[in-house]
CSV table of C-alpha atoms in Angstrom, one decimal:
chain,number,residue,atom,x,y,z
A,1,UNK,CA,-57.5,-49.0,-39.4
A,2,UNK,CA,-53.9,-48.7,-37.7
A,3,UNK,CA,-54.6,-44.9,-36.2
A,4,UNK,CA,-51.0,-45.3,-33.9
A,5,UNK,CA,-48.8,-42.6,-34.4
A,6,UNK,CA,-45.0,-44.1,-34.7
A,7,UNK,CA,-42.7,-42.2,-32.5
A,8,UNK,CA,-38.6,-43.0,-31.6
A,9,UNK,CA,-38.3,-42.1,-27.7
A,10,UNK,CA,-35.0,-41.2,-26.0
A,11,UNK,CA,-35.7,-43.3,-23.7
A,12,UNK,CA,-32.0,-43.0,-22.3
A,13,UNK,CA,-33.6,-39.6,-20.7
A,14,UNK,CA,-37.1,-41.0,-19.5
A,15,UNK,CA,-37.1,-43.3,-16.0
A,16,UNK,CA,-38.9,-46.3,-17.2
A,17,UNK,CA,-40.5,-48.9,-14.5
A,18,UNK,CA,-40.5,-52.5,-15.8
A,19,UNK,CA,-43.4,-54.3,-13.6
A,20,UNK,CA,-42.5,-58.0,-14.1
A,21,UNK,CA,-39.8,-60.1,-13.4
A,22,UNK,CA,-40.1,-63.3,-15.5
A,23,UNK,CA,-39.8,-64.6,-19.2
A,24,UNK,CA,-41.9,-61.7,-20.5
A,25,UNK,CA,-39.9,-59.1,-17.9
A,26,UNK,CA,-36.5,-60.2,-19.3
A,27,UNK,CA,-38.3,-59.6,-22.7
A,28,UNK,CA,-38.7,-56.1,-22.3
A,29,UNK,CA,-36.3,-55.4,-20.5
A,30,UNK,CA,-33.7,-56.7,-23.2
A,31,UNK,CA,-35.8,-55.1,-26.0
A,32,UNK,CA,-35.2,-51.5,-24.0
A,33,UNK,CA,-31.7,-51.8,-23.4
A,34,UNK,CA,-30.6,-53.3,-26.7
A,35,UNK,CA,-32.2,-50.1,-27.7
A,36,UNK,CA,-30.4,-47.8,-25.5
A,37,UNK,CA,-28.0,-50.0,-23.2
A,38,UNK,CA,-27.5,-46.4,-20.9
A,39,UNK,CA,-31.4,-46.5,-20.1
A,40,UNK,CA,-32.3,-46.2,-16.5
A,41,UNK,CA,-34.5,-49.0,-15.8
A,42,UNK,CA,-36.3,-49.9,-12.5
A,43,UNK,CA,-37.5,-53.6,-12.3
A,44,UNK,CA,-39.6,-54.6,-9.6
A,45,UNK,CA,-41.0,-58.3,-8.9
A,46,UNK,CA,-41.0,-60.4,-5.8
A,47,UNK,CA,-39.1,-62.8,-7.9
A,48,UNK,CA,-36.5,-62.3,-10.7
A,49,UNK,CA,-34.8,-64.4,-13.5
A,50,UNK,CA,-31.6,-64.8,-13.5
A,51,UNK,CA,-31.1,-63.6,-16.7
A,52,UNK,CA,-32.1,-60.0,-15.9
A,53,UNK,CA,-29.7,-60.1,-12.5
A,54,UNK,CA,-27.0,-60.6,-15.2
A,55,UNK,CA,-28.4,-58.2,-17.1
A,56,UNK,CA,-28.4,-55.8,-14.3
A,57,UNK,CA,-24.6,-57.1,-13.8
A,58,UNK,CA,-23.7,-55.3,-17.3
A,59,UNK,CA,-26.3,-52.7,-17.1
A,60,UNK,CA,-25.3,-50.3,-14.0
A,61,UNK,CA,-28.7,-48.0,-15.0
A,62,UNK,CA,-31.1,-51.7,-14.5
A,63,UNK,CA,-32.2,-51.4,-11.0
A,64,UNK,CA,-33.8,-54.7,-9.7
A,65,UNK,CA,-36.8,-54.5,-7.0
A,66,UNK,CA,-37.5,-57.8,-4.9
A,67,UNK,CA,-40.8,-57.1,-4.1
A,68,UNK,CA,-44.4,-56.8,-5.2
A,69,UNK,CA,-45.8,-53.7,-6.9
A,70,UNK,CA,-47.1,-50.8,-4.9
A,71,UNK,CA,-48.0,-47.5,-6.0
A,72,UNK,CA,-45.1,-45.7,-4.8
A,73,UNK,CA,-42.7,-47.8,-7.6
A,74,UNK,CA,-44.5,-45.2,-10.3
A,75,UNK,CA,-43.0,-42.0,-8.3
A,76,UNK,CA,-40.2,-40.5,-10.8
A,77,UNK,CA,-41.6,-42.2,-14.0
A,78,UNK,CA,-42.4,-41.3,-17.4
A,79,UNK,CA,-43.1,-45.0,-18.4
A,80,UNK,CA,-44.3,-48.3,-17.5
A,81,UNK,CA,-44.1,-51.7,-18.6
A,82,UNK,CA,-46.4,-54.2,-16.9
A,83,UNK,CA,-44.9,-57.8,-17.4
A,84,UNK,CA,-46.9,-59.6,-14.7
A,85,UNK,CA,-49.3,-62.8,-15.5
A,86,UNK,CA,-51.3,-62.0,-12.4
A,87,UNK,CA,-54.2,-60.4,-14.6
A,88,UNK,CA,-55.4,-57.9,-10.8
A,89,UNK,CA,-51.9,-56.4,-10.6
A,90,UNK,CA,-52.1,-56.0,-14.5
A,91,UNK,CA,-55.2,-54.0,-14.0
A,92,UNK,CA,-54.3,-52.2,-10.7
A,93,UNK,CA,-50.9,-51.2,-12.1
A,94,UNK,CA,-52.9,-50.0,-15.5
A,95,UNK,CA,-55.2,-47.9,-13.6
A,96,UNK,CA,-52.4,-46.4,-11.3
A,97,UNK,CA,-50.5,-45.1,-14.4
A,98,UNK,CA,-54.2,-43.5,-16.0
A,99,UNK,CA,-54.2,-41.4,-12.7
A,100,UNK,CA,-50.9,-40.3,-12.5
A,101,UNK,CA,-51.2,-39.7,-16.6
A,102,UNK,CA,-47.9,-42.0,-16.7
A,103,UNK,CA,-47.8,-43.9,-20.1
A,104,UNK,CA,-48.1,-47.7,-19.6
A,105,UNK,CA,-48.0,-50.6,-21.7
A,106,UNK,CA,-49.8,-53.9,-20.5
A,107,UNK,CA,-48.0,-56.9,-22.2
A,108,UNK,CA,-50.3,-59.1,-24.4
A,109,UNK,CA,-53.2,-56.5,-23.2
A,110,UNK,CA,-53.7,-54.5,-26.0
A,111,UNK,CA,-56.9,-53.1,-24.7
A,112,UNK,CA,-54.9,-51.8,-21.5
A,113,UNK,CA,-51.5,-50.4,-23.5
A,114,UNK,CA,-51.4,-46.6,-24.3
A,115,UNK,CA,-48.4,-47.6,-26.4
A,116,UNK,CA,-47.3,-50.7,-27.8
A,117,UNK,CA,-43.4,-52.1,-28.2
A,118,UNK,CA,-42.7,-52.9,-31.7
A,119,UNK,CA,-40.2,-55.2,-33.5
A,120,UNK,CA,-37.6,-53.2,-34.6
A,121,UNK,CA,-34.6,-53.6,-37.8
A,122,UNK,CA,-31.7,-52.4,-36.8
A,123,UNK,CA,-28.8,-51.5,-39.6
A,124,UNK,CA,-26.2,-49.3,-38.1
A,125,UNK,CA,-28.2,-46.0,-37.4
A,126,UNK,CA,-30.9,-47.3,-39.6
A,127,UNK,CA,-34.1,-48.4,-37.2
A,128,UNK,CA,-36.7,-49.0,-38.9
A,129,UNK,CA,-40.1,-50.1,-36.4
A,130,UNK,CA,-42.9,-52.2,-37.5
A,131,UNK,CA,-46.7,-52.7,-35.7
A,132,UNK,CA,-49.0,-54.7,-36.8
A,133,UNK,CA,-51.6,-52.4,-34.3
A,134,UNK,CA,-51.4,-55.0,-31.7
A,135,UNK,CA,-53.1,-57.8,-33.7
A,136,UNK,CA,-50.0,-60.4,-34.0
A,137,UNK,CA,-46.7,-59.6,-32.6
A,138,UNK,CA,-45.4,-62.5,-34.3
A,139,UNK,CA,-45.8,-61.4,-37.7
A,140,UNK,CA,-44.3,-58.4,-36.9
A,141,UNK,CA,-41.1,-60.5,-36.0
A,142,UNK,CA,-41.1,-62.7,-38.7
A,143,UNK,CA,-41.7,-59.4,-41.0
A,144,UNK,CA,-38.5,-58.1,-39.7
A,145,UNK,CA,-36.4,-60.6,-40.1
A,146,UNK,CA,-37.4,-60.8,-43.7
A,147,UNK,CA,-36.0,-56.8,-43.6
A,148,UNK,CA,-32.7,-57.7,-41.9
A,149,UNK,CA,-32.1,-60.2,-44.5
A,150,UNK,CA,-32.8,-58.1,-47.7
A,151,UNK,CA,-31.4,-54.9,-46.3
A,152,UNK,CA,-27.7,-55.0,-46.6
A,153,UNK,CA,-25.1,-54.1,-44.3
A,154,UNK,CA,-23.4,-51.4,-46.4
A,155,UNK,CA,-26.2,-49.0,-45.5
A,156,UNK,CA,-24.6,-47.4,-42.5
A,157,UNK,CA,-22.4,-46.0,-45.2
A,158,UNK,CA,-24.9,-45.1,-47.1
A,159,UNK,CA,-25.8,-43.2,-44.1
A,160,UNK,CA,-22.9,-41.3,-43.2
A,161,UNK,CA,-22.4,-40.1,-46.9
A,162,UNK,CA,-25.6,-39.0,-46.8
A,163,UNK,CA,-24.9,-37.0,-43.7
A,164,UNK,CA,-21.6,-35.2,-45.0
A,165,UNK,CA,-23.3,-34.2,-48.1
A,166,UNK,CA,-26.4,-32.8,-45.9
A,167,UNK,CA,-23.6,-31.0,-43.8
A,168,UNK,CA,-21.5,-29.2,-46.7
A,169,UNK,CA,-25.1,-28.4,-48.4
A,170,UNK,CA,-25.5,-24.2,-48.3
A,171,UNK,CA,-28.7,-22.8,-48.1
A,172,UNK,CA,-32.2,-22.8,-46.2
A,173,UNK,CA,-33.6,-25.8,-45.2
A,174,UNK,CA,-36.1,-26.1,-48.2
A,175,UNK,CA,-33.2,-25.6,-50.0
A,176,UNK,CA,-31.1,-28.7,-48.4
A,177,UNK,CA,-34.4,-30.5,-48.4
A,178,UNK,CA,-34.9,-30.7,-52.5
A,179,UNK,CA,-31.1,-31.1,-52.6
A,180,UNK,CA,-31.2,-34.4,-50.4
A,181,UNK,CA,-34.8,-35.3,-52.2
A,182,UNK,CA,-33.0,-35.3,-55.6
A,183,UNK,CA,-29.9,-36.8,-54.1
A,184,UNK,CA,-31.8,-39.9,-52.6
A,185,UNK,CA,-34.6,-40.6,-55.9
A,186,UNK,CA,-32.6,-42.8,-57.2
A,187,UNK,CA,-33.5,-45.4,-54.2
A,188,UNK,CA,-37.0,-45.2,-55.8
A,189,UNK,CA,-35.5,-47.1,-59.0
């Protein structure tokens, strides 16, 4: 049973420390500011990929470490994203974040992640997140790109009607709630 409870972060107000700096560190780091390009990120790795120093280039809020992880990188974080494939650090980094009661997610650890990334559709405002509970990240991306090809573009529209009609509606919210319920039923068809 998938007992994860889907949330959307702000994550343009949470520090979030990025542990990691290789192919699976550029991965997260993309997938966080494609998300929210005004995130304030904090990589730290004794080496780094090119591609996140460009990154860090275009993003002034990516902040790039060159040096190995020590407790003191979790100070003044509400998140952590441990992209190592040294398996101690992993653990050490895992453990760190438990006792400062920091959320962290382990990449490719599900038994070690208090949270997991998930592959995300993106129409306009429309984000729509998808898990398979850890089990196979790869389904999850091929599921979505199923989604962004039978969703169609026009539903940003779709959106901002939606979102004058919610603003002119009058009345209590259980009122604008049935409105907006009737309103959208015919999605159902």
């Amino acid at each position: 049973m998938n007992s994860l409870f889907p949330i959307f972060l702000k994550i343009e107000n949470l520090q979030t420390l990025v542990v990691g700096g290789g192919y699976v560190g550029l991965e997260k780091v993309t997938a966080l500011l494609s998300n929210a390009p005004h995130a304030p990120v904090t990589l730290v790795s004794p080496e780094i990929r090119q591609e996140i120093v460009d990154l860090a280039e275009q993003h002034p809020n990516l902040q790039l470490i060159y040096d190995s992880y020590a407790i003191k990188y979790l100070d003044n974080n509400d998140l952590v994203i441990v992209a190592t494939n040294d398996k101690a650090v992993n653990i050490q980094v895992q453990t760190d974040c438990k006792t400062r009661r920091i959320l962290v997610n382990v990449a490719d650890t599900p038994d070690l992640c208090d949270f997991y990334l998930s592959s995300v559709v993106k129409k306009g405002d429309l984000k729509i997140a998808i898990s398979t509970n850890g089990k196979s990240p790869t389904f999850a991306k091929r599921f979505r790109e199923v989604l962004e090809d039978i969703l169609p573009d026009s539903l940003q529209e779709t959106l901002d009607n939606l979102q004058a009609i919610r603003n002119r509606l009058k009345g209590d919210f259980q009122h604008k709630m049935e409105r907006l319920n009737e309103i959208t039923k015919v999605m159902k068809s």
